[in-house]
Amino acid sequence: MELSLAGALGFGAAFLLSYFVFVRTTGGQAAENGVVRSAQSGLSSTSDWAIPLRDGDKIAVLCAAAVLLMVIALLRRRFALAAAGSAVLGGSLLVAHVLKMYVFDRPPLTGGGSVATHNSFPSGHVTAAMAIVLAIALVVPQRARPFVLVPGALGVAWVASATIALGWHRLSDTIGGGFLVATICCLVAAALHASNRERGERAGRVPVIAALILPSVLVGALYAVSRTATSDNAQLVGAVILAAASGLLVVLLTYWVLPKSV
């Protein structure tokens, strides 16, 4: 099995697991309710760093990213890459919106009081940030990917943490957005690679198994750590840190499984 396809399966499984573990169980909701209460009640006094996300123009950033994708692909004379990058960017946003608005819900399992009970999984902002980074990484030459993914991973980590600090999202929403985009990116990369003549880039058994299970292991670790918080403010601080760390890890895992010949 190609590593990118194994990555798509692993990220997709982790996406579903994060939804069912955090959103559809009493324990998962209890672990995250304090995050929203603390952020929205102003218990966190150090969230000024997140204000640029609140005041930024998301549409303008997405449009600029779409134009950049086209320019890079056309300069490389790789029209298939233009389609692939657009599929990652536009497809991720579309799928995230449909799932959040029409498929997933958040059942009232804990009677969370003043905590928002509408479904916010997956995060649109994190989906957008991750889609921009991975789409651009897919269309640039392989040797240039680290120069996109390293600062991009930091940007995704900041967006994920900021959405929590602003009271917009829970930890599960941010990791869900990241996993969703990683799944779509790996599927697009696998299809792009299969359409090329350079086939046969198959990974060994150990890397394939790792790509299949590591994302779900990350979900389990995040759930276990988030359950250890003893107060609302501790839940908020923990979620901000875990969101940043998981954003970085998902970007790095995606880089690892992407085909080198695309």
Short mmCIF file of C-alpha atoms in Angstrom, two decimals:
data_model
loop_
_atom_site.label_atom_id
_atom_site.label_comp_id
_atom_site.label_asym_id
_atom_site.label_seq_id
_atom_site.Cartn_x
_atom_site.Cartn_y
_atom_site.Cartn_z
CA MET A 1 0.00 0.00 0.00
CA GLU A 2 1.23 3.48 -0.81
CA LEU A 3 2.04 5.57 2.22
CA SER A 4 -0.22 8.44 1.15
CA LEU A 5 -3.21 6.11 0.91
CA ALA A 6 -2.41 4.64 4.32
CA GLY A 7 -2.18 8.19 5.65
CA ALA A 8 -5.60 9.03 4.21
CA LEU A 9 -7.12 6.00 5.93
CA GLY A 10 -5.35 6.79 9.20
CA PHE A 11 -6.33 10.46 9.22
CA GLY A 12 -9.90 9.62 8.22
CA ALA A 13 -10.23 7.13 11.06
CA ALA A 14 -8.81 9.66 13.51
CA PHE A 15 -11.25 12.30 12.26
CA LEU A 16 -14.23 10.05 13.00
CA LEU A 17 -12.72 8.88 16.29
CA SER A 18 -12.20 12.44 17.51
CA TYR A 19 -15.85 13.22 16.79
CA PHE A 20 -17.26 10.17 18.53
CA VAL A 21 -14.87 10.29 21.51
CA PHE A 22 -15.12 14.00 22.28
CA VAL A 23 -18.56 14.97 20.97
CA ARG A 24 -20.70 11.86 21.31
CA THR A 25 -19.66 10.74 24.80
CA THR A 26 -20.38 12.21 28.23
CA GLY A 27 -16.73 12.00 29.22
CA GLY A 28 -15.60 13.82 26.10
CA GLN A 29 -18.09 16.63 26.52
CA ALA A 30 -17.25 16.99 30.21
CA ALA A 31 -13.57 17.29 29.35
CA GLU A 32 -14.27 20.23 27.03
CA ASN A 33 -17.17 22.13 28.56
CA GLY A 34 -14.87 24.08 30.86
CA VAL A 35 -12.87 25.29 27.88
CA VAL A 36 -15.81 27.22 26.47
CA ARG A 37 -16.99 28.46 29.86
CA SER A 38 -13.56 29.76 30.76
CA ALA A 39 -12.87 31.43 27.41
CA GLN A 40 -16.27 33.09 27.09
CA SER A 41 -16.40 34.28 30.71
CA GLY A 42 -13.08 36.05 30.39
CA LEU A 43 -11.22 33.90 32.91
CA SER A 44 -8.29 33.87 30.52
CA SER A 45 -6.59 37.27 30.65
CA THR A 46 -3.76 36.45 28.23
CA SER A 47 -5.64 36.00 24.95
CA ASP A 48 -4.63 39.30 23.31
CA TRP A 49 -2.37 37.28 21.03
CA ALA A 50 -5.50 35.73 19.47
CA ILE A 51 -7.18 39.02 18.55
CA PRO A 52 -5.63 39.21 15.02
CA LEU A 53 -7.58 36.08 14.10
CA ARG A 54 -10.82 37.70 15.24
CA ASP A 55 -10.14 40.86 13.26
CA GLY A 56 -8.64 39.23 10.17
CA ASP A 57 -10.34 38.85 6.79
CA LYS A 58 -10.68 35.10 6.24
CA ILE A 59 -12.15 35.46 2.74
CA ALA A 60 -9.29 37.65 1.55
CA VAL A 61 -6.72 35.14 2.82
CA LEU A 62 -8.48 32.26 1.10
CA CYS A 63 -8.69 34.16 -2.18
CA ALA A 64 -5.00 35.06 -2.00
CA ALA A 65 -4.14 31.41 -1.33
CA ALA A 66 -6.21 30.26 -4.30
CA VAL A 67 -4.45 32.73 -6.60
CA LEU A 68 -1.05 31.68 -5.27
CA LEU A 69 -1.86 28.04 -5.96
CA MET A 70 -2.72 28.79 -9.56
CA VAL A 71 0.39 30.92 -10.10
CA ILE A 72 2.75 28.27 -8.71
CA ALA A 73 1.14 25.45 -10.69
CA LEU A 74 1.16 27.46 -13.93
CA LEU A 75 4.78 28.50 -13.46
CA ARG A 76 5.64 24.81 -13.08
CA ARG A 77 3.45 24.01 -16.11
CA ARG A 78 1.72 21.36 -14.03
CA PHE A 79 -1.97 21.80 -14.66
CA ALA A 80 -2.81 18.65 -12.72
CA LEU A 81 -1.24 20.28 -9.67
CA ALA A 82 -3.50 23.30 -10.08
CA ALA A 83 -6.51 20.99 -9.98
CA ALA A 84 -5.08 19.03 -7.05
CA GLY A 85 -4.35 22.12 -4.97
CA SER A 86 -7.79 23.53 -5.70
CA ALA A 87 -9.36 20.21 -4.71
CA VAL A 88 -7.57 20.26 -1.37
CA LEU A 89 -8.45 23.89 -0.65
CA GLY A 90 -12.00 24.02 -1.94
CA GLY A 91 -12.89 20.41 -1.16
CA SER A 92 -11.80 20.68 2.46
CA LEU A 93 -13.85 23.82 3.07
CA LEU A 94 -16.92 22.36 1.36
CA VAL A 95 -16.79 19.03 3.16
CA ALA A 96 -16.19 20.70 6.53
CA HIS A 97 -19.19 22.99 6.04
CA VAL A 98 -21.52 20.20 4.95
CA LEU A 99 -20.49 17.93 7.81
CA LYS A 100 -20.80 20.66 10.43
CA MET A 101 -24.11 22.05 9.23
CA TYR A 102 -25.97 19.01 7.94
CA VAL A 103 -24.39 15.76 9.16
CA PHE A 104 -22.85 16.06 12.61
CA ASP A 105 -24.61 17.24 15.74
CA ARG A 106 -23.72 17.71 19.39
CA PRO A 107 -26.14 15.81 21.65
CA PRO A 108 -26.82 17.40 25.08
CA LEU A 109 -25.22 14.65 27.16
CA THR A 110 -23.96 16.66 30.13
CA GLY A 111 -26.48 19.49 30.53
CA GLY A 112 -23.63 21.92 30.07
CA GLY A 113 -25.46 24.92 31.50
CA SER A 114 -24.37 28.11 29.74
CA VAL A 115 -22.01 26.23 27.44
CA ALA A 116 -22.90 26.48 23.75
CA THR A 117 -24.54 23.25 22.63
CA HIS A 118 -24.61 23.83 18.85
CA ASN A 119 -22.32 21.68 16.76
CA SER A 120 -18.98 23.32 16.03
CA PHE A 121 -17.11 20.24 14.76
CA PRO A 122 -14.95 20.58 12.72
CA SER A 123 -13.51 24.09 13.03
CA GLY A 124 -13.84 26.09 9.83
CA HIS A 125 -10.91 28.34 10.70
CA VAL A 126 -8.54 25.45 11.35
CA THR A 127 -9.80 23.68 8.24
CA ALA A 128 -9.04 26.80 6.20
CA ALA A 129 -5.57 27.28 7.70
CA MET A 130 -4.62 23.63 7.26
CA ALA A 131 -6.03 23.54 3.72
CA ILE A 132 -4.01 26.59 2.68
CA VAL A 133 -0.77 25.13 4.03
CA LEU A 134 -1.21 21.61 2.63
CA ALA A 135 -2.54 22.78 -0.74
CA ILE A 136 0.46 25.04 -1.27
CA ALA A 137 2.82 22.30 -0.08
CA LEU A 138 1.30 19.96 -2.65
CA VAL A 139 1.90 22.26 -5.63
CA VAL A 140 5.44 23.44 -4.82
CA PRO A 141 8.45 21.29 -5.74
CA GLN A 142 9.26 18.58 -3.21
CA ARG A 143 12.50 20.27 -2.16
CA ALA A 144 10.56 23.43 -1.27
CA ARG A 145 7.96 21.72 0.91
CA PRO A 146 9.83 22.18 4.21
CA PHE A 147 9.92 25.94 3.58
CA VAL A 148 6.13 25.89 3.29
CA LEU A 149 5.30 23.36 5.97
CA VAL A 150 7.51 24.58 8.81
CA PRO A 151 6.11 28.15 8.99
CA GLY A 152 2.75 26.77 7.89
CA ALA A 153 2.66 24.35 10.80
CA LEU A 154 3.34 27.22 13.17
CA GLY A 155 0.52 29.18 11.57
CA VAL A 156 -1.91 26.28 11.92
CA ALA A 157 -0.88 25.86 15.56
CA TRP A 158 -1.59 29.55 16.22
CA VAL A 159 -4.99 29.46 14.49
CA ALA A 160 -6.00 26.31 16.38
CA SER A 161 -5.00 27.79 19.73
CA ALA A 162 -6.54 31.19 18.95
CA THR A 163 -9.96 29.74 18.10
CA ILE A 164 -10.01 28.13 21.54
CA ALA A 165 -8.75 31.22 23.38
CA LEU A 166 -11.46 33.31 21.70
CA GLY A 167 -14.16 30.89 22.84
CA TRP A 168 -15.09 29.83 19.32
CA HIS A 169 -14.05 26.19 19.46
CA ARG A 170 -13.11 23.21 21.58
CA LEU A 171 -9.98 21.09 21.19
CA SER A 172 -11.91 18.42 19.31
CA ASP A 173 -13.08 20.96 16.73
CA THR A 174 -9.50 21.97 15.95
CA ILE A 175 -8.09 18.46 15.63
CA GLY A 176 -11.12 17.47 13.57
CA GLY A 177 -10.42 20.25 11.09
CA GLY A 178 -6.78 19.22 10.83
CA PHE A 179 -7.53 15.54 10.34
CA LEU A 180 -10.18 16.27 7.72
CA VAL A 181 -7.84 18.33 5.55
CA ALA A 182 -5.01 15.81 5.98
CA THR A 183 -7.35 13.05 4.80
CA ILE A 184 -8.40 14.95 1.69
CA CYS A 185 -4.82 16.03 0.92
CA CYS A 186 -3.55 12.45 1.14
CA LEU A 187 -6.38 11.17 -1.07
CA VAL A 188 -5.68 13.83 -3.69
CA ALA A 189 -1.93 13.16 -3.52
CA ALA A 190 -2.49 9.41 -3.89
CA ALA A 191 -4.71 9.95 -6.93
CA LEU A 192 -2.21 12.39 -8.45
CA HIS A 193 0.64 9.97 -7.88
CA ALA A 194 -1.31 7.05 -9.36
CA SER A 195 -1.96 9.07 -12.52
CA ASN A 196 1.76 9.60 -13.07
CA ARG A 197 3.98 7.10 -14.77
CA GLU A 198 6.25 6.96 -11.73
CA ARG A 199 4.43 4.25 -9.86
CA GLY A 200 5.71 1.59 -7.52
CA GLU A 201 6.56 3.92 -4.64
CA ARG A 202 5.29 1.48 -2.05
CA ALA A 203 6.19 1.74 1.61
CA GLY A 204 7.22 -1.07 3.92
CA ARG A 205 4.87 -2.68 6.37
CA VAL A 206 6.05 -0.70 9.41
CA PRO A 207 5.58 2.79 7.87
CA VAL A 208 2.15 1.78 6.55
CA ILE A 209 1.04 0.51 9.96
CA ALA A 210 2.40 3.66 11.59
CA ALA A 211 0.50 5.86 9.13
CA LEU A 212 -2.68 3.91 9.84
CA ILE A 213 -2.57 4.07 13.63
CA LEU A 214 -0.55 7.13 14.70
CA PRO A 215 -3.36 9.67 14.10
CA SER A 216 -5.77 7.64 16.26
CA VAL A 217 -3.09 7.26 18.91
CA LEU A 218 -2.83 11.05 18.94
CA VAL A 219 -6.60 11.32 19.51
CA GLY A 220 -6.38 8.90 22.43
CA ALA A 221 -3.50 10.82 23.97
CA LEU A 222 -5.30 14.15 23.63
CA TYR A 223 -8.42 12.69 25.22
CA ALA A 224 -6.47 11.21 28.13
CA VAL A 225 -4.59 14.44 28.83
CA SER A 226 -7.68 16.65 28.53
CA ARG A 227 -9.48 14.51 31.10
CA THR A 228 -6.85 15.28 33.73
CA ALA A 229 -7.75 18.99 34.06
CA THR A 230 -9.35 19.79 37.42
CA SER A 231 -10.81 23.26 36.71
CA ASP A 232 -12.31 25.26 33.86
CA ASN A 233 -9.25 27.46 33.54
CA ALA A 234 -6.98 24.42 33.54
CA GLN A 235 -9.10 22.92 30.77
CA LEU A 236 -8.72 26.10 28.74
CA VAL A 237 -4.96 26.35 29.16
CA GLY A 238 -4.54 22.67 28.42
CA ALA A 239 -6.73 22.86 25.31
CA VAL A 240 -4.78 25.84 23.94
CA ILE A 241 -1.48 24.00 24.36
CA LEU A 242 -2.78 20.69 23.03
CA ALA A 243 -4.37 22.35 20.01
CA ALA A 244 -1.06 23.95 19.07
CA ALA A 245 0.88 20.72 19.55
CA SER A 246 -1.61 18.62 17.61
CA GLY A 247 -1.70 21.12 14.74
CA LEU A 248 2.07 20.88 14.41
CA LEU A 249 2.01 17.08 14.55
CA VAL A 250 -0.72 16.68 11.94
CA VAL A 251 1.18 18.88 9.48
CA LEU A 252 4.40 16.94 10.07
CA LEU A 253 2.65 13.58 9.72
CA THR A 254 1.08 14.71 6.47
CA TYR A 255 4.47 15.79 5.15
CA TRP A 256 5.85 12.37 6.01
CA VAL A 257 3.19 10.43 4.08
CA LEU A 258 2.99 12.64 0.98
CA PRO A 259 4.54 11.05 -2.15
CA LYS A 260 7.95 12.48 -2.90
CA SER A 261 7.47 12.32 -6.66
CA VAL A 262 4.36 14.50 -6.87
#
